[in-house]
Coordinates of C-alpha atoms in Angstrom, one line a residue:
Chain D
X1 CA 0.9 -3.6 29.3
X2 CA 0.1 -6.2 27.5
X3 CA 2.4 -8.8 26.5
X4 CA 2.9 -10.1 23.1
X5 CA 3.3 -13.2 23.4
X6 CA 0.4 -13.5 25.3
X7 CA -1.9 -11.0 23.1
X8 CA -0.9 -13.9 20.0
X9 CA -1.9 -17.1 21.9
X10 CA -5.1 -15.1 22.6
X11 CA -5.3 -13.9 19.1
X12 CA -5.0 -17.6 17.9
X13 CA -7.8 -19.1 20.3
X14 CA -10.1 -17.5 17.7
X15 CA -8.3 -16.8 14.1
X16 CA -11.1 -19.5 12.6
X17 CA -9.0 -19.8 9.6
X18 CA -8.1 -16.0 8.8
X19 CA -5.4 -14.2 7.2
X20 CA -3.1 -12.8 9.4
X21 CA -0.6 -10.4 8.4
X22 CA 2.1 -9.8 11.5
X23 CA 3.9 -6.9 10.9
X24 CA 6.6 -6.4 13.9
X25 CA 4.7 -9.2 15.4
X26 CA 5.9 -12.0 13.4
X27 CA 9.0 -13.6 15.5
X28 CA 6.7 -14.2 18.0
X29 CA 3.7 -15.6 15.6
X30 CA 6.0 -17.7 13.8
X31 CA 5.9 -20.0 17.0
X32 CA 2.3 -19.8 17.4
X33 CA 0.7 -19.5 13.6
X34 CA -0.9 -22.8 12.9
X35 CA -1.9 -21.7 9.3
X36 CA 1.9 -20.0 7.9
X37 CA 0.4 -20.2 4.2
X38 CA -2.6 -18.1 5.3
X39 CA 0.3 -15.8 6.6
X40 CA 2.1 -12.9 5.3
X41 CA 5.2 -11.9 7.2
X42 CA 6.7 -9.4 5.2
X43 CA 9.4 -8.0 7.4
X44 CA 9.8 -4.0 6.7
X45 CA 9.5 -3.7 3.2
X46 CA 8.9 0.2 4.3
X47 CA 8.3 2.0 6.8
X48 CA 4.4 2.9 6.6
X49 CA 3.2 0.2 4.6
X50 CA 1.7 -2.6 6.6
X51 CA -1.9 -0.9 6.6
X52 CA -1.7 0.3 2.8
X53 CA -1.0 -3.9 2.1
X54 CA -3.8 -4.8 4.4
X55 CA -6.7 -2.4 3.0
X56 CA -5.6 -3.4 -0.7
X57 CA -5.4 -7.2 -0.2
X58 CA -8.5 -6.7 1.9
X59 CA -10.2 -5.0 -0.7
X60 CA -9.0 -8.0 -2.9
X61 CA -10.3 -10.9 -0.8
X62 CA -13.5 -9.6 0.7
X63 CA -14.4 -12.9 1.1
X64 CA -11.4 -13.5 3.6
X65 CA -11.0 -12.3 6.9
X66 CA -7.8 -10.1 7.2
X67 CA -5.9 -9.2 10.4
X68 CA -3.1 -6.8 10.0
X69 CA -1.1 -6.2 14.0
X70 CA 0.6 -3.0 12.9
X71 CA 2.6 -1.0 15.0
X72 CA 2.3 3.1 16.0
X73 CA 5.6 3.2 14.9
X74 CA 4.1 2.8 11.1
X75 CA 1.1 4.1 11.6
X76 CA 2.6 7.9 13.0
X77 CA 4.4 7.8 9.0
X78 CA 0.9 7.0 7.7
X79 CA -2.1 8.5 9.1
X80 CA -3.6 9.6 6.1
X81 CA -4.4 5.5 5.3
X82 CA -6.8 5.5 8.3
X83 CA -9.5 7.6 6.1
X84 CA -8.7 5.6 3.4
X85 CA -9.7 2.6 5.4
X86 CA -12.4 4.2 5.9
X87 CA -13.5 5.7 3.2
X88 CA -14.0 1.5 1.5
X89 CA -14.9 -0.2 4.8
X90 CA -14.0 -2.9 4.2
X91 CA -16.2 -5.7 6.5
X92 CA -13.4 -8.4 6.4
X93 CA -10.3 -6.2 8.1
X94 CA -9.4 -5.9 11.6
X95 CA -6.5 -3.3 12.8
X96 CA -4.4 -4.5 15.0
X97 CA -2.2 -2.5 17.0
X98 CA 0.5 -2.8 18.6
X99 CA 2.2 0.1 20.5
X100 CA 4.8 0.1 22.8
X101 CA 5.7 3.2 22.8
X102 CA 8.7 3.2 20.9
X103 CA 10.8 2.1 17.9
X104 CA 11.6 -1.3 20.0
X105 CA 13.5 -2.6 17.0
X106 CA 16.6 0.6 16.8
X107 CA 16.8 0.3 20.7
X108 CA 13.7 1.6 22.4
X109 CA 13.6 5.8 21.5
X110 CA 10.4 7.0 22.8
X111 CA 7.7 7.6 19.4
X112 CA 7.1 11.1 19.1
X113 CA 3.7 11.5 21.8
X114 CA 5.0 8.4 23.4
X115 CA 2.4 7.7 25.9
X116 CA -0.5 10.3 25.0
X117 CA -1.4 9.4 21.8
X118 CA -4.9 7.9 21.4
X119 CA -4.9 5.9 18.4
X120 CA -8.1 4.6 19.2
X121 CA -9.3 8.1 18.3
X122 CA -7.5 8.5 15.6
X123 CA -9.1 5.9 14.3
X124 CA -12.4 6.6 15.0
X125 CA -12.1 10.3 13.9
X126 CA -10.6 9.0 10.7
X127 CA -14.5 7.3 10.5
X128 CA -13.6 3.5 11.4
X129 CA -17.3 2.3 12.7
X130 CA -15.3 0.6 15.5
X131 CA -12.9 0.9 17.5
X132 CA -11.5 -0.8 21.1
X133 CA -8.1 0.5 23.3
X134 CA -6.7 -2.4 26.1
X135 CA -4.3 -2.1 28.1
X136 CA -4.1 -5.3 29.9
X137 CA -4.7 -8.4 28.3
X138 CA -8.1 -9.5 30.8
X139 CA -10.0 -6.7 29.0
X140 CA -9.1 -7.9 26.1
X141 CA -9.7 -11.3 26.5
X142 CA -13.2 -10.5 27.8
X143 CA -13.5 -9.1 24.6
X144 CA -11.4 -10.9 21.4
X145 CA -14.0 -13.3 20.5
X146 CA -16.8 -11.1 20.2
X147 CA -14.6 -8.4 18.3
X148 CA -13.8 -10.6 15.2
X149 CA -17.4 -12.6 14.9
X150 CA -18.5 -8.6 14.4
X151 CA -18.1 -6.7 11.0
X152 CA -15.1 -4.9 10.5
X153 CA -13.6 -2.3 9.5
X154 CA -12.3 -2.6 13.8
X155 CA -9.3 -0.4 14.8
X156 CA -7.4 -2.4 18.4
X157 CA -5.4 -0.4 19.6
X158 CA -2.9 -1.8 22.5
X159 CA -0.5 -1.0 24.4
X160 CA 2.6 -3.8 24.9
X161 CA 5.9 -3.9 26.3
X162 CA 8.5 -3.0 24.8
X163 CA 10.6 -5.8 23.5
X164 CA 13.4 -3.8 22.6
X165 CA 16.6 -4.8 20.3
X166 CA 20.2 -3.7 21.0
X167 CA 22.3 -6.1 19.2
X168 CA 24.2 -5.2 16.1
X169 CA 22.0 -6.0 12.7
X170 CA 24.2 -8.4 11.5
X171 CA 24.2 -10.6 15.3
X172 CA 20.1 -10.4 15.2
X173 CA 18.3 -13.1 14.4
X174 CA 16.7 -13.3 11.0
X175 CA 13.4 -11.2 11.2
X176 CA 12.3 -13.7 8.1
X177 CA 12.6 -17.4 7.8
X178 CA 11.2 -17.7 4.6
X179 CA 12.0 -15.3 1.9
X180 CA 9.4 -12.3 0.4
X181 CA 8.8 -14.2 -2.7
X182 CA 8.1 -18.1 -0.7
X183 CA 5.9 -15.9 1.7
X184 CA 3.8 -14.5 -1.6
X185 CA 4.2 -17.5 -3.6
X186 CA 2.5 -20.2 -0.5
X187 CA 0.0 -17.4 0.1
X188 CA -1.3 -17.0 -3.5
X189 CA -1.1 -20.7 -3.9
X190 CA -3.1 -21.0 -0.9
X191 CA -5.6 -19.3 -2.9
X192 CA -5.2 -20.9 -6.0
X193 CA -4.7 -17.0 -7.5
X194 CA -2.5 -17.6 -10.3
X195 CA 1.0 -15.9 -11.3
Chain G
X1 CA -8.5 15.5 -37.1
X2 CA -7.3 18.6 -36.4
X3 CA -3.4 19.3 -35.1
X4 CA -4.6 20.3 -32.0
X5 CA -6.7 17.3 -31.4
X6 CA -4.0 15.1 -32.6
X7 CA -1.9 16.9 -29.8
X8 CA -3.5 15.5 -26.7
X9 CA -4.0 12.1 -25.0
X10 CA -7.8 12.2 -24.5
X11 CA -9.2 10.5 -21.3
X12 CA -11.0 7.9 -22.9
X13 CA -7.8 6.6 -24.2
X14 CA -6.1 5.7 -21.2
X15 CA -9.3 4.2 -19.9
X16 CA -9.5 1.9 -22.6
X17 CA -5.5 0.9 -22.0
X18 CA -6.9 -0.1 -18.7
X19 CA -9.6 -1.9 -19.9
X20 CA -7.5 -3.5 -22.6
X21 CA -5.2 -4.3 -19.7
X22 CA -7.9 -5.8 -17.0
X23 CA -7.2 -3.7 -14.1
X24 CA -9.5 -4.2 -11.7
X25 CA -8.4 -1.4 -9.5
X26 CA -7.0 3.0 -9.7
X27 CA -4.5 3.4 -6.8
X28 CA -4.3 7.5 -6.9
X29 CA -4.2 10.6 -5.4
X30 CA -5.8 13.1 -7.1
X31 CA -4.9 16.0 -9.2
X32 CA -6.5 19.5 -10.5
X33 CA -5.2 18.1 -14.3
X34 CA -6.8 14.8 -14.2
X35 CA -10.2 15.3 -12.8
X36 CA -12.1 14.9 -16.6
X37 CA -9.9 11.3 -16.4
X38 CA -11.9 10.9 -12.8
X39 CA -15.3 11.5 -13.9
X40 CA -14.8 8.5 -16.7
X41 CA -13.0 6.7 -14.4
X42 CA -15.9 6.7 -11.6
X43 CA -18.5 6.5 -14.4
X44 CA -16.3 3.1 -15.3
X45 CA -18.1 0.4 -13.4
X46 CA -15.1 -2.4 -14.1
X47 CA -13.1 0.3 -12.3
X48 CA -12.8 0.0 -7.7
X49 CA -10.7 3.5 -6.9
X50 CA -8.5 3.9 -4.5
X51 CA -8.0 7.6 -3.5
X52 CA -4.4 7.5 -0.9
X53 CA -3.8 10.1 1.6
X54 CA 0.3 10.6 0.0
X55 CA 1.9 8.7 -2.5
X56 CA 3.8 6.0 -0.3
X57 CA 0.6 4.6 0.2
X58 CA -0.1 3.6 -3.1
X59 CA 2.8 1.4 -3.4
X60 CA 1.8 -0.4 0.0
X61 CA -2.0 -0.2 -1.3
X62 CA -1.3 -1.8 -4.8
X63 CA 1.0 -4.7 -3.8
X64 CA -1.9 -5.8 -1.3
X65 CA -4.3 -6.1 -4.9
X66 CA -1.5 -7.9 -6.7
X67 CA -0.9 -10.6 -4.1
X68 CA -5.2 -10.6 -3.4
X69 CA -5.5 -11.3 -7.7
X70 CA -6.3 -7.7 -8.4
X71 CA -4.8 -6.2 -11.1
X72 CA -4.2 -2.7 -10.0
X73 CA -2.4 1.1 -10.9
X74 CA -1.1 4.1 -9.9
X75 CA -1.7 7.2 -11.2
X76 CA 0.1 9.6 -9.5
X77 CA 2.4 13.0 -10.4
X78 CA 6.0 13.3 -10.7
X79 CA 5.8 15.2 -7.5
X80 CA 4.2 12.3 -5.6
X81 CA 6.5 9.3 -7.1
X82 CA 9.5 11.3 -6.1
X83 CA 8.4 11.4 -2.1
X84 CA 7.2 7.9 -2.1
X85 CA 10.6 6.6 -3.2
X86 CA 11.0 3.8 -0.4
X87 CA 7.7 2.7 -1.0
X88 CA 8.5 2.4 -4.2
X89 CA 11.5 0.5 -3.6
X90 CA 10.4 -1.6 -0.8
X91 CA 6.7 -2.4 -1.4
X92 CA 6.9 -2.6 -5.4
X93 CA 10.4 -3.4 -6.4
X94 CA 11.1 -5.7 -3.2
X95 CA 7.7 -7.5 -3.2
X96 CA 8.1 -8.1 -7.0
X97 CA 5.2 -6.1 -8.1
X98 CA 4.1 -5.7 -11.8
X99 CA 2.1 -2.5 -11.6
X100 CA 1.7 0.0 -14.4
X101 CA 2.3 3.7 -12.8
X102 CA 1.0 6.3 -14.5
X103 CA 2.8 9.3 -14.2
X104 CA 1.3 13.1 -14.4
X105 CA 5.1 14.8 -15.8
X106 CA 4.5 18.3 -13.8
X107 CA 7.3 20.7 -16.2
X108 CA 8.0 18.4 -19.0
X109 CA 8.4 20.2 -22.1
X110 CA 10.2 19.9 -25.7
X111 CA 10.6 23.1 -25.7
X112 CA 13.5 25.9 -24.7
X113 CA 14.6 24.9 -20.8
X114 CA 12.9 22.7 -18.6
X115 CA 12.4 25.0 -15.2
X116 CA 10.5 22.6 -13.3
X117 CA 12.6 20.8 -11.0
X118 CA 9.6 18.2 -10.4
X119 CA 10.1 17.8 -14.0
X120 CA 14.0 18.3 -14.4
X121 CA 14.6 15.4 -11.7
X122 CA 11.9 13.0 -12.8
X123 CA 13.6 10.6 -15.2
X124 CA 17.0 10.5 -13.0
X125 CA 15.2 9.2 -10.5
X126 CA 13.8 7.1 -12.4
X127 CA 16.9 5.9 -13.6
X128 CA 17.8 5.9 -10.1
X129 CA 15.7 2.9 -9.3
X130 CA 16.4 1.5 -12.5
X131 CA 12.9 2.0 -13.4
X132 CA 11.7 1.8 -17.6
X133 CA 9.4 4.5 -18.6
X134 CA 7.6 5.3 -21.2
X135 CA 6.9 9.2 -22.8
X136 CA 2.8 9.6 -23.4
X137 CA 1.9 13.1 -25.1
X138 CA -1.0 12.2 -26.9
X139 CA -3.2 9.4 -28.2
X140 CA -0.5 8.0 -31.0
X141 CA 1.7 6.8 -27.7
X142 CA -1.5 5.4 -26.2
X143 CA 0.2 1.7 -27.2
X144 CA 2.9 2.7 -25.3
X145 CA 0.5 2.3 -22.1
X146 CA -0.1 -1.3 -22.8
X147 CA 3.8 -2.1 -23.9
X148 CA 4.6 -1.2 -20.0
X149 CA 1.5 -3.4 -19.1
X150 CA 3.4 -6.3 -20.7
X151 CA 7.1 -5.2 -19.6
X152 CA 5.3 -5.0 -15.6
X153 CA 4.0 -8.2 -15.9
X154 CA 7.1 -10.3 -18.2
X155 CA 9.7 -8.2 -15.3
X156 CA 7.2 -8.1 -12.2
X157 CA 8.6 -4.8 -11.6
X158 CA 6.5 -1.2 -11.8
X159 CA 6.9 0.5 -14.6
X160 CA 6.7 3.8 -15.8
X161 CA 4.5 5.8 -18.1
X162 CA 5.5 9.3 -18.0
X163 CA 2.3 10.7 -19.4
X164 CA 3.7 14.3 -20.9
X165 CA 0.3 16.4 -21.9
X166 CA -0.7 17.0 -18.2
X167 CA -1.5 20.1 -18.6
X168 CA -3.8 19.7 -21.9
X169 CA -4.3 16.4 -22.4
X170 CA -6.7 15.2 -19.7
X171 CA -8.6 18.9 -20.1
X172 CA -9.1 19.4 -23.5

């Protein structure tokens, strides 16, 4: 199992100027990121949609690397998105999956068939040209630079130590430090996108 | 033009409205009634088609395209729109995406009793979300598509165009 914060610190060393959609990893990522105007922390607009959002963004901005930290609970809701990505094959898209085998924000209940789903094989069967799977940081650290240097779309499944949240919603720290409007306005400003 | 022709919404007209409003991507889930439109869109060099696996993915994908500076349109059926309710709320309305969704109005009729529950609940569904909608039945209504685009841009919200000619127009 991989500690999320350590994995994100490793990724940061290789990020370059990639756009990052931190998904459910945002609480840790915002402490690590050095390019917040290229981050898109959106919280949880509607479960299962992050990969579709990232695909749309990657297709809209083919000159920029787009990195998504998806979760296995989200992906189980929208497995068809893997075929969508594989159809268009955006070479700038890097799809990392945080697989902690549970719904951590609702108390740690297991996702369906939690420990036995091979998400990298889903991606491979859908048509991703490049797939990887890691259960420890040491192996991932040997490959991270090469993964991000190669063209996408690439799928990277990672077994992550669950950080289970049990406090009532009202007692938890805010998931987003900036509103979605601020995040998107800042992002579009960074790239000179009107509107 | 005959009465029959006047009663149709032609795919060429729909495509012209897309061009007029600068649509760059069509995010859609194909249905048998829109095949003629599909053939035209596929041949249109200014459009990129993104087929989705389920309608909920249409809203998140369109949101990503919009944030990246493109102009998507969503093309789905009313059944799929209802299935996609939470995505429409979160990714469409929650991210202020000014997207027009062209919705095939399955079961719509001006005559007699509406029997198809897909049609019975379509407008109620949109009203529940507070989403504006325009009914387009034939080519004479087509300018409403541009009205929908203008409203979406002005309000920064999804706006629906209900295509009430689904069972003949695109197949004429």
